[in-house]
Coordinates of C-alpha atoms and ligand atoms in Angstrom, one line a residue:
X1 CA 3.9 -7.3 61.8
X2 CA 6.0 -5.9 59.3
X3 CA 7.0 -9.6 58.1
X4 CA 2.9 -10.3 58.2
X5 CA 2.7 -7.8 55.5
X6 CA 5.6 -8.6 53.5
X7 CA 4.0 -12.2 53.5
X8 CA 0.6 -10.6 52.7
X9 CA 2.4 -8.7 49.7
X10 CA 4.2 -11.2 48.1
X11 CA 1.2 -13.0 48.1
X12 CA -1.2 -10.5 46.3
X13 CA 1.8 -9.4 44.3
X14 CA 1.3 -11.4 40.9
X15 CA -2.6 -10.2 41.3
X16 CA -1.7 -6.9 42.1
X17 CA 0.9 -5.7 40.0
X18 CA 0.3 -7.5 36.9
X19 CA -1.4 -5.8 33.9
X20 CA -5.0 -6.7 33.2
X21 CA -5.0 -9.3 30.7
X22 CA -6.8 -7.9 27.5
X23 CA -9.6 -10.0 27.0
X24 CA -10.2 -10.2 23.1
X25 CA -14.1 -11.7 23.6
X26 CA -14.7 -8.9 26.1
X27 CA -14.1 -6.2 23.8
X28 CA -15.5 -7.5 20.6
X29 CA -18.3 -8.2 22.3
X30 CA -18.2 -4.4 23.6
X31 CA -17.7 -3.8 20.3
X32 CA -20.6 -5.6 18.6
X33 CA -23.1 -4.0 21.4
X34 CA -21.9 -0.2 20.7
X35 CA -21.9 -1.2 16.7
X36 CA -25.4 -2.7 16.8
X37 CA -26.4 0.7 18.3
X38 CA -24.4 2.6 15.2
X39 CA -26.4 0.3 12.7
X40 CA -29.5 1.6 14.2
X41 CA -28.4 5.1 14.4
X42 CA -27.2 5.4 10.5
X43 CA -30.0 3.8 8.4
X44 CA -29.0 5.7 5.6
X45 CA -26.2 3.8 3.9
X46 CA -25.2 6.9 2.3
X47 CA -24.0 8.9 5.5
X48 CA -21.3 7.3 7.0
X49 CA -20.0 7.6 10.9
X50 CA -16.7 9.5 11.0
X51 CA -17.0 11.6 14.3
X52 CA -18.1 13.8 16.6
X53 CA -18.8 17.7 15.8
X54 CA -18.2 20.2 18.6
X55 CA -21.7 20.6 19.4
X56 CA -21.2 17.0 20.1
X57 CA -23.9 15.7 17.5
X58 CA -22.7 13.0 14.9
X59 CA -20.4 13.9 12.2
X60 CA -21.6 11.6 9.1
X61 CA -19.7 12.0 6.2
X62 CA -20.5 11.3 2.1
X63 CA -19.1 8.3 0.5
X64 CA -16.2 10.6 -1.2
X65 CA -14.4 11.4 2.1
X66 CA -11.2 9.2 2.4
X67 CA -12.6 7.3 5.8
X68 CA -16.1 6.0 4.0
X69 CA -14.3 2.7 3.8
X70 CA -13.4 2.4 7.2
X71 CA -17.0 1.5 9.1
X72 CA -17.3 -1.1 6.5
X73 CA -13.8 -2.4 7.5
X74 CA -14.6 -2.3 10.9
X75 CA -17.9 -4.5 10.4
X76 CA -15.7 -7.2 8.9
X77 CA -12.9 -7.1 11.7
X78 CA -16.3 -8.0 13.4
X79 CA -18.1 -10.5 10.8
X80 CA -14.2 -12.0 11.1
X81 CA -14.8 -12.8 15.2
X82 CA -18.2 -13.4 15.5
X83 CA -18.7 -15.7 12.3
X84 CA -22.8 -13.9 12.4
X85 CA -24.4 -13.8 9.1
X86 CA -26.2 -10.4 10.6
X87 CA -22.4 -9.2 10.9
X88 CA -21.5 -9.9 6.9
X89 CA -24.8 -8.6 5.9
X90 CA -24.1 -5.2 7.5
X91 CA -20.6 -5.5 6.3
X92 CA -21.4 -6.3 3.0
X93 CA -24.4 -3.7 2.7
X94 CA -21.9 -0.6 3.6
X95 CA -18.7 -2.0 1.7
X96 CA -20.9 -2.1 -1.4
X97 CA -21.8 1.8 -0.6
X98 CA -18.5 2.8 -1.2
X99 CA -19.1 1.3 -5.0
X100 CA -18.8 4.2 -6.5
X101 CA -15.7 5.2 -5.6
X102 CA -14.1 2.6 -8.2
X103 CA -14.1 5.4 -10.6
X104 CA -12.9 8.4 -8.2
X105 CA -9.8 9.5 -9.6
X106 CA -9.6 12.5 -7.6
X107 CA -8.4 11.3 -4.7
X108 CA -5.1 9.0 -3.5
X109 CA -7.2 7.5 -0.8
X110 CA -8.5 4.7 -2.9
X111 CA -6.7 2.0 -0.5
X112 CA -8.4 3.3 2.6
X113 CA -11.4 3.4 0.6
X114 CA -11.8 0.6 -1.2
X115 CA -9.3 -1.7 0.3
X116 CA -10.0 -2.2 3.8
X117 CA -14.3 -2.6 3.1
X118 CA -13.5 -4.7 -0.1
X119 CA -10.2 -6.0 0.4
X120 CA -11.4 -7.7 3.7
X121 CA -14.8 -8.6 1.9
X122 CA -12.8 -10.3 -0.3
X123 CA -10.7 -12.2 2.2
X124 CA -13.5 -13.5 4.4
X125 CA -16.3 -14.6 2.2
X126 CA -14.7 -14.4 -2.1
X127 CA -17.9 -13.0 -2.5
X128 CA -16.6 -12.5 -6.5
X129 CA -18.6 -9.1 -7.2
X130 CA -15.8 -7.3 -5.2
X131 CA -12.2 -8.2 -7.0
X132 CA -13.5 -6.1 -10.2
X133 CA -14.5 -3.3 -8.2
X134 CA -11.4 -3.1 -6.4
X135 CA -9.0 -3.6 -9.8
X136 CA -10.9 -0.5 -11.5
X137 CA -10.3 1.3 -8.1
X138 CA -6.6 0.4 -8.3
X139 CA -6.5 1.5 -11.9
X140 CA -8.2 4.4 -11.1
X141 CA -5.3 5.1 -8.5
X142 CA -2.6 4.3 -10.5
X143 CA -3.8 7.5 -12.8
X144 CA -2.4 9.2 -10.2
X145 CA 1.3 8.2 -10.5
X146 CA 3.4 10.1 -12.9
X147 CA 6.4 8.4 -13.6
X148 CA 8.5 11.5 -14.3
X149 CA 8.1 12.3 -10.9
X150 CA 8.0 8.7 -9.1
X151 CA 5.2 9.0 -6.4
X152 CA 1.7 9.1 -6.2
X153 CA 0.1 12.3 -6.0
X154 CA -2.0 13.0 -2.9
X155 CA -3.3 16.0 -3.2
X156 CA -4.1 18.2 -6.6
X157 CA -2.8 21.2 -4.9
X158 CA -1.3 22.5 -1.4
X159 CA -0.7 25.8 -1.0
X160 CA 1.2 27.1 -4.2
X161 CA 2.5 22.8 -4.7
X162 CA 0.8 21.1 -7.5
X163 CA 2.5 17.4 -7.0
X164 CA 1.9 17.0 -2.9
X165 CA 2.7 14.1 -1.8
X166 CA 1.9 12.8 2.3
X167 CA 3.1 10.1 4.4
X168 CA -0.3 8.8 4.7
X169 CA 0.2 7.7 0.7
X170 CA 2.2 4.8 2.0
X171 CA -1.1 2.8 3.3
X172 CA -2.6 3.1 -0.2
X173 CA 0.3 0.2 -1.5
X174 CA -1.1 -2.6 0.1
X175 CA -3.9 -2.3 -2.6
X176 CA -1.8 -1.8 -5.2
X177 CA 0.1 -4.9 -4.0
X178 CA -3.2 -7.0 -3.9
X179 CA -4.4 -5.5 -7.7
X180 CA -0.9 -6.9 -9.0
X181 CA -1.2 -10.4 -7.4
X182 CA -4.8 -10.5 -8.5
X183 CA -4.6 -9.2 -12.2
X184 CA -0.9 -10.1 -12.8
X185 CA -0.5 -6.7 -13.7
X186 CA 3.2 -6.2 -12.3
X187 CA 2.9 -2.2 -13.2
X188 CA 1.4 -2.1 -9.8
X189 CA 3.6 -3.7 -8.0
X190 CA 6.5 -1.5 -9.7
X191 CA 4.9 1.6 -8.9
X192 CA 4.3 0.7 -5.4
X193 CA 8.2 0.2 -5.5
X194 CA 9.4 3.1 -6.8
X195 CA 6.9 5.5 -4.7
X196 CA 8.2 3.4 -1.5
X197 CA 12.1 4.1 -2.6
X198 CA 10.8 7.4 -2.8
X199 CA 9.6 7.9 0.3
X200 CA 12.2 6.5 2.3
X201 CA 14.7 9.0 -0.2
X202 CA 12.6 12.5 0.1
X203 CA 10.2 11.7 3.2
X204 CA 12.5 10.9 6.1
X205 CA 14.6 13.0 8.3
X206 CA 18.0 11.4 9.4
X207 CA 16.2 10.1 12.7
X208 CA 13.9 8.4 10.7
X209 CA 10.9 10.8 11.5
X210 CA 8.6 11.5 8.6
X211 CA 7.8 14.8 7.2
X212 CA 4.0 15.1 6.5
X213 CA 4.2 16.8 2.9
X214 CA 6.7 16.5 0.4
X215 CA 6.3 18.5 -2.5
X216 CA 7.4 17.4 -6.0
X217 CA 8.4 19.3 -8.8
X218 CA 7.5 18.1 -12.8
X219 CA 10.9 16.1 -12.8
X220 CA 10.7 14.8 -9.7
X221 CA 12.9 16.9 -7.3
X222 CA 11.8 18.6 -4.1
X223 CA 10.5 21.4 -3.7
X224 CA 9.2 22.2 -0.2
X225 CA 9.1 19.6 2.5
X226 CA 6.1 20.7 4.6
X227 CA 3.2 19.8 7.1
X228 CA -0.3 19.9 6.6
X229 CA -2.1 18.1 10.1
X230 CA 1.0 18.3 12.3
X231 CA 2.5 21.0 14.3
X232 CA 5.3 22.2 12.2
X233 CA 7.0 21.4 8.9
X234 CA 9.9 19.7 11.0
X235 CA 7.5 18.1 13.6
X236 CA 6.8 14.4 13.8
X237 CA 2.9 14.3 13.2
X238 CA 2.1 11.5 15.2
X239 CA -0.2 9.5 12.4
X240 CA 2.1 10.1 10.1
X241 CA 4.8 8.1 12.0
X242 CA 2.1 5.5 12.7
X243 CA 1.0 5.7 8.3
X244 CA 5.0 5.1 7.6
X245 CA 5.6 2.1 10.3
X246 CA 2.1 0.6 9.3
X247 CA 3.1 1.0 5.3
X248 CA 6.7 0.2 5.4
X249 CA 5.8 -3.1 7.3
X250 CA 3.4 -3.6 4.5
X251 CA 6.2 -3.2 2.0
X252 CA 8.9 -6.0 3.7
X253 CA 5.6 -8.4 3.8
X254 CA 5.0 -8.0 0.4
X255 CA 8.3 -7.7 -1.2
X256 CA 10.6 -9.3 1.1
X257 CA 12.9 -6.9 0.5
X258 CA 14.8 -6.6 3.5
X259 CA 15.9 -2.7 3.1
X260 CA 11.8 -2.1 3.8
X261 CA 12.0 -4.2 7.3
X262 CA 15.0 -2.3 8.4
X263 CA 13.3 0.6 7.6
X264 CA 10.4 0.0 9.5
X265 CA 12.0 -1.2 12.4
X266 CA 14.0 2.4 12.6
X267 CA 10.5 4.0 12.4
X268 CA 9.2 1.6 15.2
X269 CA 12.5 2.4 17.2
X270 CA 12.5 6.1 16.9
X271 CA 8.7 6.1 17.7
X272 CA 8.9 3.9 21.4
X273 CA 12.3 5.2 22.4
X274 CA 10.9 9.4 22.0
X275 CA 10.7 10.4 25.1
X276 CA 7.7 12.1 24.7
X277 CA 6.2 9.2 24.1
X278 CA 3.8 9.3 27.5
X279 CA 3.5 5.8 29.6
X280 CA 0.6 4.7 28.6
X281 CA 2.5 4.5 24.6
X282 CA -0.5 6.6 23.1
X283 CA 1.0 9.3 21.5
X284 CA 0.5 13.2 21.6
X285 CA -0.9 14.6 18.3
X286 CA 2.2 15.2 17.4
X287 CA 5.5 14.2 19.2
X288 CA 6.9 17.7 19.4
X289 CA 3.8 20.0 20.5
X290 CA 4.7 23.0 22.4
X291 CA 2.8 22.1 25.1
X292 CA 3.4 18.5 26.3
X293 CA 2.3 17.1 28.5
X294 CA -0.4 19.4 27.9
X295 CA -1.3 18.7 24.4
X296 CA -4.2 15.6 23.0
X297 CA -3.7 12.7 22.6
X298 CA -5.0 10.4 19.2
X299 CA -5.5 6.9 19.8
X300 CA -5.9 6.6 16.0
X301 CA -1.9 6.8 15.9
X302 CA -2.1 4.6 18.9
X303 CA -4.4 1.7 16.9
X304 CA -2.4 1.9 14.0
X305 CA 1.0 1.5 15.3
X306 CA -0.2 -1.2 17.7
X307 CA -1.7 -2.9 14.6
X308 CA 1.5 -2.2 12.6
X309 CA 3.6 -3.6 15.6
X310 CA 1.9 -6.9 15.9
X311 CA 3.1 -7.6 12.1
X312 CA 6.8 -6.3 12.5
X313 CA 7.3 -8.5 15.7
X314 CA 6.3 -11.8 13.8
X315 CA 9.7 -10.8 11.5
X316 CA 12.1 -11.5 14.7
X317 CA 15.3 -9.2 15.2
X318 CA 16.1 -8.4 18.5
X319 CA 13.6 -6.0 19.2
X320 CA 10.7 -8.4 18.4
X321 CA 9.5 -8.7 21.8
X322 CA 9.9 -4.8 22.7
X323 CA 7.1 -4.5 19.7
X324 CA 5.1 -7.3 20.7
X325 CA 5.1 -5.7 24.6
X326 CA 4.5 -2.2 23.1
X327 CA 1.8 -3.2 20.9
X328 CA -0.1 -5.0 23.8
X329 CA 0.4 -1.8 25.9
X330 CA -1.1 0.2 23.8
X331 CA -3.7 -2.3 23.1
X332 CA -4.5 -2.5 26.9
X333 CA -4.2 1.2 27.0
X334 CA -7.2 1.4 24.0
X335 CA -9.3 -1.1 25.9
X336 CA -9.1 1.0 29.2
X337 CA -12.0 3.2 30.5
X338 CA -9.4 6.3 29.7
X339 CA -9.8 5.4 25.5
X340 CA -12.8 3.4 25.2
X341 CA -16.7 4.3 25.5
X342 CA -19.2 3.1 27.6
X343 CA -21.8 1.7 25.6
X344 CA -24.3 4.0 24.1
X345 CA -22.5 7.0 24.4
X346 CA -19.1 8.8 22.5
X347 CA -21.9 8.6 19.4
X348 CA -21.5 5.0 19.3
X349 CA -18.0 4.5 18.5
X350 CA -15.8 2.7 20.5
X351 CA -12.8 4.8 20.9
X352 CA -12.1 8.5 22.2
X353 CA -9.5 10.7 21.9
X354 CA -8.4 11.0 18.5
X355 CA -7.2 14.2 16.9
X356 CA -7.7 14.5 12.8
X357 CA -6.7 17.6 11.7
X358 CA -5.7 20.1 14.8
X359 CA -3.9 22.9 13.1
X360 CA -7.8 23.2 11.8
X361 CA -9.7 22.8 14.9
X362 CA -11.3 19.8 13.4
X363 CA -12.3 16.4 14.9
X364 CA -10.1 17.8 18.3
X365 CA -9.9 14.9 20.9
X366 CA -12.9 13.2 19.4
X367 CA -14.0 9.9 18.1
X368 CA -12.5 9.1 14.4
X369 CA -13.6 6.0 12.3
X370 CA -10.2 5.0 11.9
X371 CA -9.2 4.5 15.1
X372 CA -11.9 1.9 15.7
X373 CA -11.2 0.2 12.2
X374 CA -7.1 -0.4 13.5
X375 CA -8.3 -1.1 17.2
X376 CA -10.1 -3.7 15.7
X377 CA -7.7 -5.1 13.2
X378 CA -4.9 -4.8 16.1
X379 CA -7.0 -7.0 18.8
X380 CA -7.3 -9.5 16.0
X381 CA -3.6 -9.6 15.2
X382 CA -2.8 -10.3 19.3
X383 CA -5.5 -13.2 19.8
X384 CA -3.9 -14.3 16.0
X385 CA -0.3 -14.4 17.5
X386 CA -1.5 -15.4 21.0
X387 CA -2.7 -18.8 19.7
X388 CA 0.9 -19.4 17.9
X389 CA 3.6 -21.1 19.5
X390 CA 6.5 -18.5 21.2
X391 CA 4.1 -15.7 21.8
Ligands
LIG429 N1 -4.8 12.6 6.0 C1 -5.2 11.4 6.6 C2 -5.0 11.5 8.1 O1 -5.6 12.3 8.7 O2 -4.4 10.6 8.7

């Protein structure tokens, strides 16, 4: 008997105990049926899906909120799989809606804004209307670095700060990186530099956990290192570990500067070796709430580090395979019924269980745009490295 079932084991074992495969054509094709029910539910290209409000009605927001570039984005990621004309119409139809915001000089969120509709416009079809809307956007960013101080300025104010400065900044170089390539400009690429050198001098802790805010002074000193969205001012803040692995990666890619990879690889080490960190590799809201492993989880941090991942493992190092395994964990994680929707409902995004801003009770263990938008981005980097040789 008990040599029957040892048998009957070892031969349901591989079936048993492996992980489910993630199936890339499965889920964008999820993806496309709960986005063809978001198209029909936002006909007015000037309210754009963000998330959920606690009555549990959509929240739309207004093309000036930092995530109005992010449905767009997440159209292309889906234009990019399905090669459907009705795909880059819709795409192209809500990236131009974020037009306007070329001349927004208000705000550091250009790159989210502008880059990821645009920038991924760009990329897929050279439709040529978009480069000069995205090098005014950049220029219009670029108002916003000082070089007395050496950073970017997020914010116009925070608490009694004039010259706040957040993680988050870091995902706004990649744009500046693309406006230098494209115009030859190099003063973008310098600034991009110097706010990075920055970052890694004022922003990081000695375990190479990220404060949220740093505060500047006029001559660039520091003058109150703070948190805005995370628990406390010497908490990690989940996203903003996943902002700083996501934009440091960015920075090795585009500089080849091998100071940034090191750097990134530190940030991806101190995030999958905290032991807080729960099985499943989707983070808390932030890795030091009181009351883990009571506390929400955001799969927004989750997308974007598993996105983030899938570009630091193509660099090699000895941990390459860890972040290639951890992103496809967290990937498999995402695509489980425990993150994702069933069609039709969660107000038609795909995700659940994000967390934007908790120390204000808003968007609490709801839906967020921008954890679809790297979800999507991240499945496409695994089927992009699945189909290379050594993966
Ligand atoms: N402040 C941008 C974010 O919530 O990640």
């Amino acid at each position: 008997m008990k040599r029957s079932i040892y048998f009957f084991l070892l031969l349901l074992g591989p079936v048993a105990f492996a992980q489910t495969p993630l199936n890339v054509d499965k889920e964008f094709a999820f993806a496309a049926k709960q986005y063809e029910l978001m198209l029909k539910s936002h006909p007015d290209t000037t309210k754009f899906p963000q998330s959920t409000k606690p009555d549990g009605s959509p929240d739309d927001r207004k093309s000036d909120w930092w995530c109005s570039g992010f449905f767009g984005g997440s159209l292309w990621h889906i234009y990019e799989r399905t090669k459907a004309p009705v795909w880059k119409e819709a795409a192209h139809k809500w990236t131009m809606a974020v037009a306007k915001e070329q001349y927004n000089t208000g705000t550091h969120d250009l790159g989210f804004m502008l880059y990821c509709p645009f920038g991924n416009g760009y990329r897929l079809t050279k439709n040529p209307i978009y480069p000069p809307i995205l090098l005014t956007g950049a220029k219009s960013l670029s108002t916003r670095f000082d070089p007395k101080v050496g950073v970017i300025k997020s914010w116009n104010k925070f608490q009694n700060y004039t010259y706040p400065v957040i993680i988050d900044n870091m995902m706004n170089l990649e744009f500046l990186f693309w406006a230098s390539r494209v115009s030859g400009n190099k003063a973008f690429y310098n600034l991009s530099v110097t706010h990075a050198d920055n970052t890694i001098k004022n922003h990081y802790r000695p375990d190479y956990s990220s404060y949220h805010v740093v505060c500047y002074n006029p001559d660039g000193t520091v003058a109150a290192k703070k948190t805005a969205q995370g628990y406390a001012d010497n908490s990690a803040w989940a996203r903003g570990q996943a902002w700083g692995l996501y934009g440091f990666t960015v920075m090795y890619r585009e500089t080849k500067d091998k100071k940034y990879l090191d750097f990134a690889r530190h940030i991806a080490d101190f995030y999958l070796n905290h032991p807080n960190l729960p099985a499943d590799k989707i983070p808390y809201w932030d890795f030091n709430a009181p009351n883990i492993p009571n506390e929400e989880r955001d799969a927004s941090a989750g997308a974007i580090t598993a996105s983030a991942l899938l570009e630091l493992c193509t660099y090699g190092g000895p941990s390459a395979k860890t972040y290639y395994q951890s992103a496809v964990k967290m990937l498999e994680s995402l695509s489980s019924p425990a993150y994702k929707a069933n069609l039709g409902e969660n107000n038609n995004f795909i995700l659940k269980h994000s967390v934007g801003h908790k120390p204000q009770k808003s968007e609490v263990d709801t839906p967020i745009i921008y954890a679809d938008y790297y979800y999507l981005e991240a499945l496409l980097r695994y089927d992009a490295l699945r189909k290379k040789p050594g993966f």
